[in-house]
Amino acid sequence: MTLSRLLASFAITAALAMPGLPAPANAQGGPLRIEITEGVIEPLPVAIPPFIAESPAAEQLAADLTRVVSADLTGTGLFREIPQSAYISGVSAFDQTIQYADWKAINAQALVTGAVNVDGAGNVTVKFRLYDVFSEAQLGDGLQLDGGSNAWRRLAHKVADQVYSRITGEGGYFDSRVVFVSEEGPKDARRKRLAVMDYDGANVQYLTDSASIVLAPRFSPSGDRVLYTSYETGQPEIFVLNVGSVQRQRIPVPGDAMTFSPRFSPSGDSVVFSLSQGGNTDIYAMNLGGGQPIRLTSTPAIETAPSFSPDGSQIVFESDRSGSQQLYIMPASGGEAQRISFGPGRYGTPVWSPQGDYIAFTKQNEGRFHIGVMRTDGSEERLLTASFLDEGPTWAPNGRVIMFTRESAGAGGTAQLFSVDISGRNLKQVSTPGAASDPAWSPLLP
Amino acid sequence: MRRGVQISGAGHLALAVWLLVGGWLPDRRPDEADFTDVTVISGEEFAALVAGGGAPDAPQVGEEPAAPAAPEEAAEAPEVPAADSAPAPQPAPEATPAEDPDPAPDVSGVAAPQAEVQPDAPGQQPAPDSPDGAAVTFAPDETPVPREAPRVAPLAAPEPDAQAEVSDTVQAAVDPDAEAEPETPVEEAQDATAPEEATTETVTEADEPQEAGEVVAALAPAGSPRPRTRPAQPAPTPEPEPEPEPEQVAAAEPEPETQDEPEPAADPMADAIADAVADAVSDAAPAPSPSPSEYSGPPMTAGEKDALRVAVQRCWNVGSLSTEALRTTVTVLVTMNEDSTPDTGTIRMTDFSGGSETAARQAFEAARRAIIRCGASGFSLPAEKYGAWAEIEMVFNPDNMRVR
């Protein structure tokens, strides 16, 4: 190539690459094409006018129900409610025509309208519609829910779940419950008992008394039973408790072995747990219908905190077989385990997400505790929190939110429940009557 | 050729001789006479001039006009001409007789003060009374007199702001009493305003600096270190054909213009340039009108396209998208009105990748909201190029917005 050709080529390239200069026209057919790669991350403005009371008995209920729906949505950090004082036009009837221009003017990108009716028998009927304001179209069909008057909060949660799902494209988690350990008293003589509540801290009910220490409750896949560890016999033992009847049953193991850290299989008919005997701790599985525990690991290391994958084919657990506490994955029937955590510090309490794409864990490194997530192959590790003591993550039913225990430092430090979005945003404390720890999220209620 | 050398040598020799000898040749031109005006004075007149002032000392001082400037302190050694000059401690023998015959110990002591007052010496030197120009040459009067400072500013001072006195707004009064507290301005009540919470990236608690008082000052790493991906090696390019030896070419074809050049495809530089040109064309070339045959005007410039891109991404809110929708790239086609607003009824998704159909639908909804919201008042598009942007295909790629 001659020098002149070389210079000409460079000149052409530079001229074409220079911004602001017109490019050759009509280099390719079709419409103008641009690529958007940067956006903004902000809560979606939503207008939630008060639900319309279609009967006098429903007035208070309509207001309460609207408040819960709004709290559910805004509590996710994904939505921002537009205050009613900014409304240009209200909603006076459930079937009235929506004045989209009025809602556009206040930048409401979604509009939720609803109505509540209470019949003579006390049954509550809630119906709602969701509108995409800028598209000037209804987002999904209208929906009507029925329930008893004492279930109005669940009705509100279900409305919020529908709105959340239609906008974000993933399932909701508002109509769910959380079992946890309620704590009282000083740090060196703390009394603990099992409690269950709505995901937002409402409707707290205690399942056990505080006569003995209880630890690590876990919901069954159907949400009707709870596995937990109790020290009522002086050493840790696993019990299964029926949430409805509050009846409990000890899971028998041979000899004087200690059992702890239980978790249901996805099918709910078996349980995996740690069994410590003779100074060695390994992971076992046992059918709840009867039978003997099946040993899944067999090393001199301490191996505990097993958690099934959603399809039940694998188990993630923690082990110090490599000299430090790390995360491993093995087949559900036992066998060779594969280490997935390789970062600095110690990893523990792994929990497989309901979607199966992430594993949440506790990490201790350089004097701080973190809640983090990683892919099931150990990649894309992200730490979501950092504090004096964070531990025990549990997934929301949709795999978008993680709840965990955060304990403050000092002799007067107390444990509280916190939740955080999987993105690391929206870290907030969960309201509980007192100190609380060891949360476990239930699946969505039927 | 030898003859030429001889001629050239002879010429140069003649030139050299002329230069050497020519200067001695008599100049036939008449000498130009220079006349200078002089003033002739007699010896008596000169003596009278000398006796009339101290000017005679001045030429002796030479280039140091400050030396004779003996202040009052130098009365004991008035004849020290240059006290700051170490080699000249001795006074001139013809100097006026000093009353103190022993100036040596005093010279050193006086030297320093003389140096300090030296700047003032020219002014203290007596000016010669004689109007003689020769004497005036060394007179300190030649020192330029500083120009007087302007007494009047070149520009008039601006008038005080009259509104400051008649304003109705409440301000802190200028109170001569320094102890009095200034009056607090009264602010009108208004609603608190703040920009919407928005960000372009997610910062988790683990990313924030550790607060003081915690156990360890160091931050936890944001993620476990991973070995970097080894950069892909460029594909081996074929070696260009070696150029034929010049001798061989000359032997085969006498004319060098007819040499065989290497094949362009085998030239790696040419390939790189061709690729760069192709990339530049594909990147910079705007898409023409949806009816290219109808639109033949100027294309959209890169700046105009960037303005459109920025306008859309300002409204592209991915904060409420699911994790799967954040992995989904959607391609949206929209027909534009001539007033640069989108025809909202025409917005449709033409393609998606990276996620399920449900996730793509959510991603499309977010994209459509962005187009409608920020296009409601019209995008900044050149009206004369409507044909170029009558139909726009927007690719919403959330890779950079995904939580990593």
PDB file of N, CA and C in Angstrom, chain A residues 6 9 13 16 23 26-28 30-36 38-42 78 80 109 132 134-135 166-170 343 365-366 368 370 378 382-383 385-386 400 406 423 425, chain B residues 196-199 202 204-205 210 214 216 219-221 226 273 277 281 284-285 287-288 299 309 313 316-322 362 365 368 372-373 391-393 395 397 400 403-404:
ATOM      1  N   LEU A   6      -2.601   5.147   2.310  1.00  0.00           N
ATOM      2  CA  LEU A   6      -2.686   5.013   3.761  1.00  0.00           C
ATOM      3  C   LEU A   6      -3.248   6.284   4.387  1.00  0.00           C
ATOM      4  N   SER A   9      -6.900   6.671   3.706  1.00  0.00           N
ATOM      5  CA  SER A   9      -7.739   5.808   4.535  1.00  0.00           C
ATOM      6  C   SER A   9      -7.903   6.385   5.928  1.00  0.00           C
ATOM      7  N   THR A  13     -11.347   7.585   7.752  1.00  0.00           N
ATOM      8  CA  THR A  13     -11.757   7.052   9.059  1.00  0.00           C
ATOM      9  C   THR A  13     -11.970   8.173  10.055  1.00  0.00           C
ATOM     10  N   LEU A  16     -15.139  10.170   9.340  1.00  0.00           N
ATOM     11  CA  LEU A  16     -16.380   9.472   9.678  1.00  0.00           C
ATOM     12  C   LEU A  16     -16.551   9.344  11.169  1.00  0.00           C
ATOM     13  N   ALA A  23     -22.662  12.165   8.365  1.00  0.00           N
ATOM     14  CA  ALA A  23     -22.157  10.920   7.821  1.00  0.00           C
ATOM     15  C   ALA A  23     -22.757  10.727   6.443  1.00  0.00           C
ATOM     16  N   ASN A  26     -27.855   7.789   3.951  1.00  0.00           N
ATOM     17  CA  ASN A  26     -28.485   6.585   3.452  1.00  0.00           C
ATOM     18  C   ASN A  26     -27.509   5.435   3.312  1.00  0.00           C
ATOM     19  N   ALA A  27     -26.643   5.311   4.370  1.00  0.00           N
ATOM     20  CA  ALA A  27     -25.698   4.207   4.321  1.00  0.00           C
ATOM     21  C   ALA A  27     -26.399   2.885   4.512  1.00  0.00           C
ATOM     22  N   GLN A  28     -27.541   2.907   5.166  1.00  0.00           N
ATOM     23  CA  GLN A  28     -28.287   1.669   5.332  1.00  0.00           C
ATOM     24  C   GLN A  28     -29.759   2.022   5.353  1.00  0.00           C
ATOM     25  N   GLY A  30     -33.934   1.561   6.258  1.00  0.00           N
ATOM     26  CA  GLY A  30     -34.695   1.375   7.464  1.00  0.00           C
ATOM     27  C   GLY A  30     -34.750   2.621   8.305  1.00  0.00           C
ATOM     28  N   PRO A  31     -35.396   2.515   9.475  1.00  0.00           N
ATOM     29  CA  PRO A  31     -35.586   3.686  10.318  1.00  0.00           C
ATOM     30  C   PRO A  31     -34.288   4.115  10.989  1.00  0.00           C
ATOM     31  N   LEU A  32     -34.358   5.305  11.556  1.00  0.00           N
ATOM     32  CA  LEU A  32     -33.240   5.796  12.361  1.00  0.00           C
ATOM     33  C   LEU A  32     -33.081   4.876  13.559  1.00  0.00           C
ATOM     34  N   ARG A  33     -31.866   4.474  13.857  1.00  0.00           N
ATOM     35  CA  ARG A  33     -31.638   3.490  14.908  1.00  0.00           C
ATOM     36  C   ARG A  33     -30.719   4.080  15.967  1.00  0.00           C
ATOM     37  N   ILE A  34     -31.155   4.037  17.191  1.00  0.00           N
ATOM     38  CA  ILE A  34     -30.315   4.463  18.305  1.00  0.00           C
ATOM     39  C   ILE A  34     -30.368   3.380  19.374  1.00  0.00           C
ATOM     40  N   GLU A  35     -29.339   3.334  20.199  1.00  0.00           N
ATOM     41  CA  GLU A  35     -29.284   2.348  21.279  1.00  0.00           C
ATOM     42  C   GLU A  35     -29.221   3.082  22.614  1.00  0.00           C
ATOM     43  N   ILE A  36     -30.124   2.733  23.483  1.00  0.00           N
ATOM     44  CA  ILE A  36     -30.188   3.335  24.808  1.00  0.00           C
ATOM     45  C   ILE A  36     -29.537   2.364  25.782  1.00  0.00           C
ATOM     46  N   GLU A  38     -28.138   3.695  28.912  1.00  0.00           N
ATOM     47  CA  GLU A  38     -28.109   4.295  30.247  1.00  0.00           C
ATOM     48  C   GLU A  38     -29.509   4.778  30.592  1.00  0.00           C
ATOM     49  N   GLY A  39     -29.950   4.464  31.770  1.00  0.00           N
ATOM     50  CA  GLY A  39     -31.246   4.930  32.234  1.00  0.00           C
ATOM     51  C   GLY A  39     -31.134   5.464  33.639  1.00  0.00           C
ATOM     52  N   VAL A  40     -32.240   5.530  34.304  1.00  0.00           N
ATOM     53  CA  VAL A  40     -32.253   6.002  35.685  1.00  0.00           C
ATOM     54  C   VAL A  40     -32.887   4.923  36.556  1.00  0.00           C
ATOM     55  N   ILE A  41     -32.530   4.952  37.818  1.00  0.00           N
ATOM     56  CA  ILE A  41     -33.102   4.030  38.798  1.00  0.00           C
ATOM     57  C   ILE A  41     -33.816   4.873  39.831  1.00  0.00           C
ATOM     58  N   GLU A  42     -35.107   4.886  39.759  1.00  0.00           N
ATOM     59  CA  GLU A  42     -35.889   5.677  40.702  1.00  0.00           C
ATOM     60  C   GLU A  42     -37.223   4.988  40.919  1.00  0.00           C
ATOM     61  N   LEU A  78     -39.556   0.329  45.214  1.00  0.00           N
ATOM     62  CA  LEU A  78     -39.686   0.400  43.756  1.00  0.00           C
ATOM     63  C   LEU A  78     -40.762   1.389  43.326  1.00  0.00           C
ATOM     64  N   ARG A  80     -43.193   4.998  44.336  1.00  0.00           N
ATOM     65  CA  ARG A  80     -43.346   6.213  45.139  1.00  0.00           C
ATOM     66  C   ARG A  80     -44.777   6.698  44.971  1.00  0.00           C
ATOM     67  N   GLN A 109     -47.333   7.499  36.806  1.00  0.00           N
ATOM     68  CA  GLN A 109     -47.099   6.544  35.726  1.00  0.00           C
ATOM     69  C   GLN A 109     -47.977   5.315  35.859  1.00  0.00           C
ATOM     70  N   ASP A 132     -51.954   1.987  33.168  1.00  0.00           N
ATOM     71  CA  ASP A 132     -50.695   2.567  32.717  1.00  0.00           C
ATOM     72  C   ASP A 132     -51.034   3.948  32.162  1.00  0.00           C
ATOM     73  N   PHE A 134     -49.404   6.681  31.003  1.00  0.00           N
ATOM     74  CA  PHE A 134     -48.844   7.248  29.783  1.00  0.00           C
ATOM     75  C   PHE A 134     -49.202   6.421  28.551  1.00  0.00           C
ATOM     76  N   SER A 135     -49.511   5.177  28.762  1.00  0.00           N
ATOM     77  CA  SER A 135     -50.005   4.386  27.644  1.00  0.00           C
ATOM     78  C   SER A 135     -51.508   4.524  27.494  1.00  0.00           C
ATOM     79  N   ARG A 166     -47.828  -7.086  38.090  1.00  0.00           N
ATOM     80  CA  ARG A 166     -48.139  -6.577  36.752  1.00  0.00           C
ATOM     81  C   ARG A 166     -47.136  -5.501  36.302  1.00  0.00           C
ATOM     82  N   ILE A 167     -46.594  -4.764  37.234  1.00  0.00           N
ATOM     83  CA  ILE A 167     -45.669  -3.701  36.854  1.00  0.00           C
ATOM     84  C   ILE A 167     -44.242  -4.222  36.732  1.00  0.00           C
ATOM     85  N   THR A 168     -43.820  -5.024  37.676  1.00  0.00           N
ATOM     86  CA  THR A 168     -42.416  -5.463  37.674  1.00  0.00           C
ATOM     87  C   THR A 168     -42.191  -6.720  36.849  1.00  0.00           C
ATOM     88  N   GLY A 169     -43.246  -7.498  36.668  1.00  0.00           N
ATOM     89  CA  GLY A 169     -43.070  -8.723  35.911  1.00  0.00           C
ATOM     90  C   GLY A 169     -42.637  -9.901  36.749  1.00  0.00           C
ATOM     91  N   GLU A 170     -42.531  -9.740  38.035  1.00  0.00           N
ATOM     92  CA  GLU A 170     -42.187 -10.870  38.902  1.00  0.00           C
ATOM     93  C   GLU A 170     -43.217 -10.959  40.024  1.00  0.00           C
ATOM     94  N   GLY A 343     -13.671 -16.259  48.078  1.00  0.00           N
ATOM     95  CA  GLY A 343     -13.220 -14.946  48.499  1.00  0.00           C
ATOM     96  C   GLY A 343     -12.596 -14.965  49.876  1.00  0.00           C
ATOM     97  N   ASN A 365     -15.708 -10.995  57.373  1.00  0.00           N
ATOM     98  CA  ASN A 365     -14.410 -10.618  56.813  1.00  0.00           C
ATOM     99  C   ASN A 365     -13.956  -9.308  57.434  1.00  0.00           C
ATOM    100  N   GLU A 366     -12.731  -9.301  57.898  1.00  0.00           N
ATOM    101  CA  GLU A 366     -12.103  -8.104  58.444  1.00  0.00           C
ATOM    102  C   GLU A 366     -12.967  -7.463  59.522  1.00  0.00           C
ATOM    103  N   ARG A 368     -16.116  -7.523  60.074  1.00  0.00           N
ATOM    104  CA  ARG A 368     -17.497  -7.133  59.793  1.00  0.00           C
ATOM    105  C   ARG A 368     -18.261  -8.313  59.210  1.00  0.00           C
ATOM    106  N   HIS A 370     -21.419  -9.541  56.722  1.00  0.00           N
ATOM    107  CA  HIS A 370     -22.140  -9.115  55.532  1.00  0.00           C
ATOM    108  C   HIS A 370     -23.211 -10.144  55.185  1.00  0.00           C
ATOM    109  N   GLY A 378     -20.830 -19.670  42.254  1.00  0.00           N
ATOM    110  CA  GLY A 378     -19.913 -18.836  43.017  1.00  0.00           C
ATOM    111  C   GLY A 378     -19.550 -17.522  42.345  1.00  0.00           C
ATOM    112  N   ARG A 382     -21.878 -10.561  45.475  1.00  0.00           N
ATOM    113  CA  ARG A 382     -22.154  -9.186  45.851  1.00  0.00           C
ATOM    114  C   ARG A 382     -22.520  -9.129  47.319  1.00  0.00           C
ATOM    115  N   LEU A 383     -21.920  -8.216  48.034  1.00  0.00           N
ATOM    116  CA  LEU A 383     -22.240  -8.016  49.436  1.00  0.00           C
ATOM    117  C   LEU A 383     -23.274  -6.900  49.532  1.00  0.00           C
ATOM    118  N   THR A 385     -24.938  -5.932  52.579  1.00  0.00           N
ATOM    119  CA  THR A 385     -24.963  -5.205  53.850  1.00  0.00           C
ATOM    120  C   THR A 385     -23.593  -5.287  54.504  1.00  0.00           C
ATOM    121  N   ALA A 386     -23.430  -4.514  55.542  1.00  0.00           N
ATOM    122  CA  ALA A 386     -22.201  -4.546  56.343  1.00  0.00           C
ATOM    123  C   ALA A 386     -22.523  -3.973  57.704  1.00  0.00           C
ATOM    124  N   ARG A 400     -36.724 -11.638  45.462  1.00  0.00           N
ATOM    125  CA  ARG A 400     -36.267 -10.270  45.235  1.00  0.00           C
ATOM    126  C   ARG A 400     -35.758  -9.611  46.515  1.00  0.00           C
ATOM    127  N   ARG A 406     -29.928  -8.599  62.325  1.00  0.00           N
ATOM    128  CA  ARG A 406     -28.845  -7.643  62.580  1.00  0.00           C
ATOM    129  C   ARG A 406     -28.790  -7.378  64.078  1.00  0.00           C
ATOM    130  N   SER A 423     -30.778  -6.015  45.107  1.00  0.00           N
ATOM    131  CA  SER A 423     -29.863  -5.065  44.486  1.00  0.00           C
ATOM    132  C   SER A 423     -29.017  -4.331  45.512  1.00  0.00           C
ATOM    133  N   ARG A 425     -30.447  -2.157  47.548  1.00  0.00           N
ATOM    134  CA  ARG A 425     -31.200  -0.961  47.899  1.00  0.00           C
ATOM    135  C   ARG A 425     -32.268  -1.304  48.932  1.00  0.00           C
TER     136      ARG A 425
ATOM    137  N   GLU B 196     -36.420  14.365  42.555  1.00  0.00           N
ATOM    138  CA  GLU B 196     -36.823  12.994  42.781  1.00  0.00           C
ATOM    139  C   GLU B 196     -35.614  12.120  43.078  1.00  0.00           C
ATOM    140  N   GLU B 197     -35.883  11.115  43.883  1.00  0.00           N
ATOM    141  CA  GLU B 197     -34.819  10.182  44.167  1.00  0.00           C
ATOM    142  C   GLU B 197     -34.495   9.419  42.902  1.00  0.00           C
ATOM    143  N   ALA B 198     -33.323   9.572  42.459  1.00  0.00           N
ATOM    144  CA  ALA B 198     -32.923   8.881  41.247  1.00  0.00           C
ATOM    145  C   ALA B 198     -31.428   8.662  41.281  1.00  0.00           C
ATOM    146  N   THR B 199     -31.024   7.638  40.658  1.00  0.00           N
ATOM    147  CA  THR B 199     -29.609   7.353  40.573  1.00  0.00           C
ATOM    148  C   THR B 199     -29.370   6.553  39.319  1.00  0.00           C
ATOM    149  N   THR B 202     -26.240   1.592  41.677  1.00  0.00           N
ATOM    150  CA  THR B 202     -26.630   1.135  42.987  1.00  0.00           C
ATOM    151  C   THR B 202     -25.418   1.036  43.885  1.00  0.00           C
ATOM    152  N   THR B 204     -24.497  -0.242  47.578  1.00  0.00           N
ATOM    153  CA  THR B 204     -25.016  -0.985  48.712  1.00  0.00           C
ATOM    154  C   THR B 204     -24.350  -0.523  49.993  1.00  0.00           C
ATOM    155  N   GLU B 205     -24.901  -0.986  51.097  1.00  0.00           N
ATOM    156  CA  GLU B 205     -24.318  -0.647  52.382  1.00  0.00           C
ATOM    157  C   GLU B 205     -22.894  -1.149  52.477  1.00  0.00           C
ATOM    158  N   GLN B 210     -16.722   2.413  56.143  1.00  0.00           N
ATOM    159  CA  GLN B 210     -17.028   1.930  57.470  1.00  0.00           C
ATOM    160  C   GLN B 210     -17.004   3.078  58.454  1.00  0.00           C
ATOM    161  N   GLU B 214     -16.153   1.206  64.555  1.00  0.00           N
ATOM    162  CA  GLU B 214     -16.376  -0.196  64.293  1.00  0.00           C
ATOM    163  C   GLU B 214     -15.071  -0.957  64.458  1.00  0.00           C
ATOM    164  N   VAL B 216     -13.053  -2.873  62.725  1.00  0.00           N
ATOM    165  CA  VAL B 216     -11.926  -2.779  61.818  1.00  0.00           C
ATOM    166  C   VAL B 216     -12.177  -1.611  60.892  1.00  0.00           C
ATOM    167  N   LEU B 219     -12.364  -1.645  54.783  1.00  0.00           N
ATOM    168  CA  LEU B 219     -13.624  -1.995  54.135  1.00  0.00           C
ATOM    169  C   LEU B 219     -13.576  -3.430  53.659  1.00  0.00           C
ATOM    170  N   ALA B 220     -14.707  -4.048  53.709  1.00  0.00           N
ATOM    171  CA  ALA B 220     -14.775  -5.367  53.129  1.00  0.00           C
ATOM    172  C   ALA B 220     -14.774  -5.236  51.619  1.00  0.00           C
ATOM    173  N   PRO B 221     -14.169  -6.158  50.955  1.00  0.00           N
ATOM    174  CA  PRO B 221     -14.164  -6.065  49.497  1.00  0.00           C
ATOM    175  C   PRO B 221     -15.564  -6.259  48.943  1.00  0.00           C
ATOM    176  N   ARG B 226     -11.322 -12.196  41.288  1.00  0.00           N
ATOM    177  CA  ARG B 226     -11.353 -13.191  40.229  1.00  0.00           C
ATOM    178  C   ARG B 226     -10.237 -12.885  39.246  1.00  0.00           C
ATOM    179  N   ILE B 273      -7.463  -0.681   8.293  1.00  0.00           N
ATOM    180  CA  ILE B 273      -8.095   0.563   7.858  1.00  0.00           C
ATOM    181  C   ILE B 273      -9.460   0.286   7.251  1.00  0.00           C
ATOM    182  N   VAL B 277     -12.851   1.829   8.624  1.00  0.00           N
ATOM    183  CA  VAL B 277     -13.780   2.585   7.782  1.00  0.00           C
ATOM    184  C   VAL B 277     -15.160   1.949   7.828  1.00  0.00           C
ATOM    185  N   VAL B 281     -18.372   3.794   9.294  1.00  0.00           N
ATOM    186  CA  VAL B 281     -19.561   3.990   8.460  1.00  0.00           C
ATOM    187  C   VAL B 281     -20.781   3.401   9.138  1.00  0.00           C
ATOM    188  N   ALA B 284     -21.441   5.689  12.327  1.00  0.00           N
ATOM    189  CA  ALA B 284     -21.773   7.094  12.164  1.00  0.00           C
ATOM    190  C   ALA B 284     -22.869   7.316  11.137  1.00  0.00           C
ATOM    191  N   ALA B 285     -23.034   6.391  10.261  1.00  0.00           N
ATOM    192  CA  ALA B 285     -24.011   6.630   9.220  1.00  0.00           C
ATOM    193  C   ALA B 285     -25.409   6.547   9.785  1.00  0.00           C
ATOM    194  N   ALA B 287     -29.466   6.224   9.853  1.00  0.00           N
ATOM    195  CA  ALA B 287     -30.443   5.553   9.016  1.00  0.00           C
ATOM    196  C   ALA B 287     -31.256   6.600   8.295  1.00  0.00           C
ATOM    197  N   PRO B 288     -31.534   6.390   7.100  1.00  0.00           N
ATOM    198  CA  PRO B 288     -32.301   7.388   6.370  1.00  0.00           C
ATOM    199  C   PRO B 288     -33.771   7.292   6.699  1.00  0.00           C
ATOM    200  N   PRO B 299     -28.478  13.655   6.302  1.00  0.00           N
ATOM    201  CA  PRO B 299     -28.756  12.655   7.336  1.00  0.00           C
ATOM    202  C   PRO B 299     -28.622  13.261   8.728  1.00  0.00           C
ATOM    203  N   ARG B 309     -30.838  10.336  22.048  1.00  0.00           N
ATOM    204  CA  ARG B 309     -30.542   9.241  22.973  1.00  0.00           C
ATOM    205  C   ARG B 309     -30.579   9.727  24.418  1.00  0.00           C
ATOM    206  N   GLN B 313     -33.124   8.375  27.398  1.00  0.00           N
ATOM    207  CA  GLN B 313     -32.598   7.658  28.561  1.00  0.00           C
ATOM    208  C   GLN B 313     -32.873   8.414  29.860  1.00  0.00           C
ATOM    209  N   TRP B 316     -35.945   6.751  30.966  1.00  0.00           N
ATOM    210  CA  TRP B 316     -35.966   5.286  30.994  1.00  0.00           C
ATOM    211  C   TRP B 316     -35.663   4.830  32.420  1.00  0.00           C
ATOM    212  N   ASN B 317     -36.723   4.546  33.140  1.00  0.00           N
ATOM    213  CA  ASN B 317     -36.604   4.168  34.549  1.00  0.00           C
ATOM    214  C   ASN B 317     -36.651   2.657  34.666  1.00  0.00           C
ATOM    215  N   VAL B 318     -35.559   2.069  35.095  1.00  0.00           N
ATOM    216  CA  VAL B 318     -35.492   0.618  35.233  1.00  0.00           C
ATOM    217  C   VAL B 318     -35.552   0.206  36.702  1.00  0.00           C
ATOM    218  N   GLY B 319     -35.858   1.156  37.562  1.00  0.00           N
ATOM    219  CA  GLY B 319     -35.859   0.860  38.987  1.00  0.00           C
ATOM    220  C   GLY B 319     -36.902  -0.144  39.415  1.00  0.00           C
ATOM    221  N   SER B 320     -37.988  -0.261  38.665  1.00  0.00           N
ATOM    222  CA  SER B 320     -39.057  -1.173  39.072  1.00  0.00           C
ATOM    223  C   SER B 320     -39.074  -2.434  38.220  1.00  0.00           C
ATOM    224  N   LEU B 321     -38.036  -2.657  37.472  1.00  0.00           N
ATOM    225  CA  LEU B 321     -38.014  -3.854  36.636  1.00  0.00           C
ATOM    226  C   LEU B 321     -37.513  -5.055  37.439  1.00  0.00           C
ATOM    227  N   SER B 322     -37.978  -6.206  37.051  1.00  0.00           N
ATOM    228  CA  SER B 322     -37.516  -7.428  37.691  1.00  0.00           C
ATOM    229  C   SER B 322     -36.084  -7.713  37.258  1.00  0.00           C
ATOM    230  N   GLN B 362     -42.334  -6.625  30.227  1.00  0.00           N
ATOM    231  CA  GLN B 362     -42.101  -5.609  31.260  1.00  0.00           C
ATOM    232  C   GLN B 362     -41.050  -4.607  30.806  1.00  0.00           C
ATOM    233  N   GLU B 365     -42.638  -2.244  28.400  1.00  0.00           N
ATOM    234  CA  GLU B 365     -43.487  -1.244  29.050  1.00  0.00           C
ATOM    235  C   GLU B 365     -42.654  -0.084  29.576  1.00  0.00           C
ATOM    236  N   ARG B 368     -41.537   1.940  26.622  1.00  0.00           N
ATOM    237  CA  ARG B 368     -42.630   2.738  26.062  1.00  0.00           C
ATOM    238  C   ARG B 368     -42.931   3.940  26.944  1.00  0.00           C
ATOM    239  N   ILE B 372     -42.841   7.862  25.690  1.00  0.00           N
ATOM    240  CA  ILE B 372     -44.030   8.707  25.788  1.00  0.00           C
ATOM    241  C   ILE B 372     -43.778   9.883  26.726  1.00  0.00           C
ATOM    242  N   ARG B 373     -43.160   9.590  27.861  1.00  0.00           N
ATOM    243  CA  ARG B 373     -42.952  10.657  28.850  1.00  0.00           C
ATOM    244  C   ARG B 373     -42.069  11.759  28.307  1.00  0.00           C
ATOM    245  N   GLU B 391     -39.330   7.587  11.404  1.00  0.00           N
ATOM    246  CA  GLU B 391     -39.490   6.304  12.083  1.00  0.00           C
ATOM    247  C   GLU B 391     -38.179   6.001  12.795  1.00  0.00           C
ATOM    248  N   ILE B 392     -38.270   5.677  14.064  1.00  0.00           N
ATOM    249  CA  ILE B 392     -37.076   5.472  14.874  1.00  0.00           C
ATOM    250  C   ILE B 392     -37.138   4.095  15.510  1.00  0.00           C
ATOM    251  N   GLU B 393     -36.035   3.424  15.438  1.00  0.00           N
ATOM    252  CA  GLU B 393     -35.891   2.127  16.105  1.00  0.00           C
ATOM    253  C   GLU B 393     -34.948   2.312  17.286  1.00  0.00           C
ATOM    254  N   VAL B 395     -33.149   0.682  20.624  1.00  0.00           N
ATOM    255  CA  VAL B 395     -32.733  -0.546  21.291  1.00  0.00           C
ATOM    256  C   VAL B 395     -32.443  -0.203  22.753  1.00  0.00           C
ATOM    257  N   ASN B 397     -30.982  -1.385  25.932  1.00  0.00           N
ATOM    258  CA  ASN B 397     -30.062  -2.410  26.423  1.00  0.00           C
ATOM    259  C   ASN B 397     -29.705  -2.109  27.878  1.00  0.00           C
ATOM    260  N   ASN B 400     -25.821  -2.064  31.253  1.00  0.00           N
ATOM    261  CA  ASN B 400     -25.097  -1.164  32.152  1.00  0.00           C
ATOM    262  C   ASN B 400     -25.892  -0.844  33.410  1.00  0.00           C
ATOM    263  N   VAL B 403     -27.712  -4.858  38.078  1.00  0.00           N
ATOM    264  CA  VAL B 403     -26.960  -4.993  39.318  1.00  0.00           C
ATOM    265  C   VAL B 403     -25.916  -6.078  39.141  1.00  0.00           C
ATOM    266  N   ARG B 404     -24.673  -5.723  39.447  1.00  0.00           N
ATOM    267  CA  ARG B 404     -23.591  -6.692  39.283  1.00  0.00           C
ATOM    268  C   ARG B 404     -23.017  -7.060  40.639  1.00  0.00           C
TER     269      ARG B 404
END
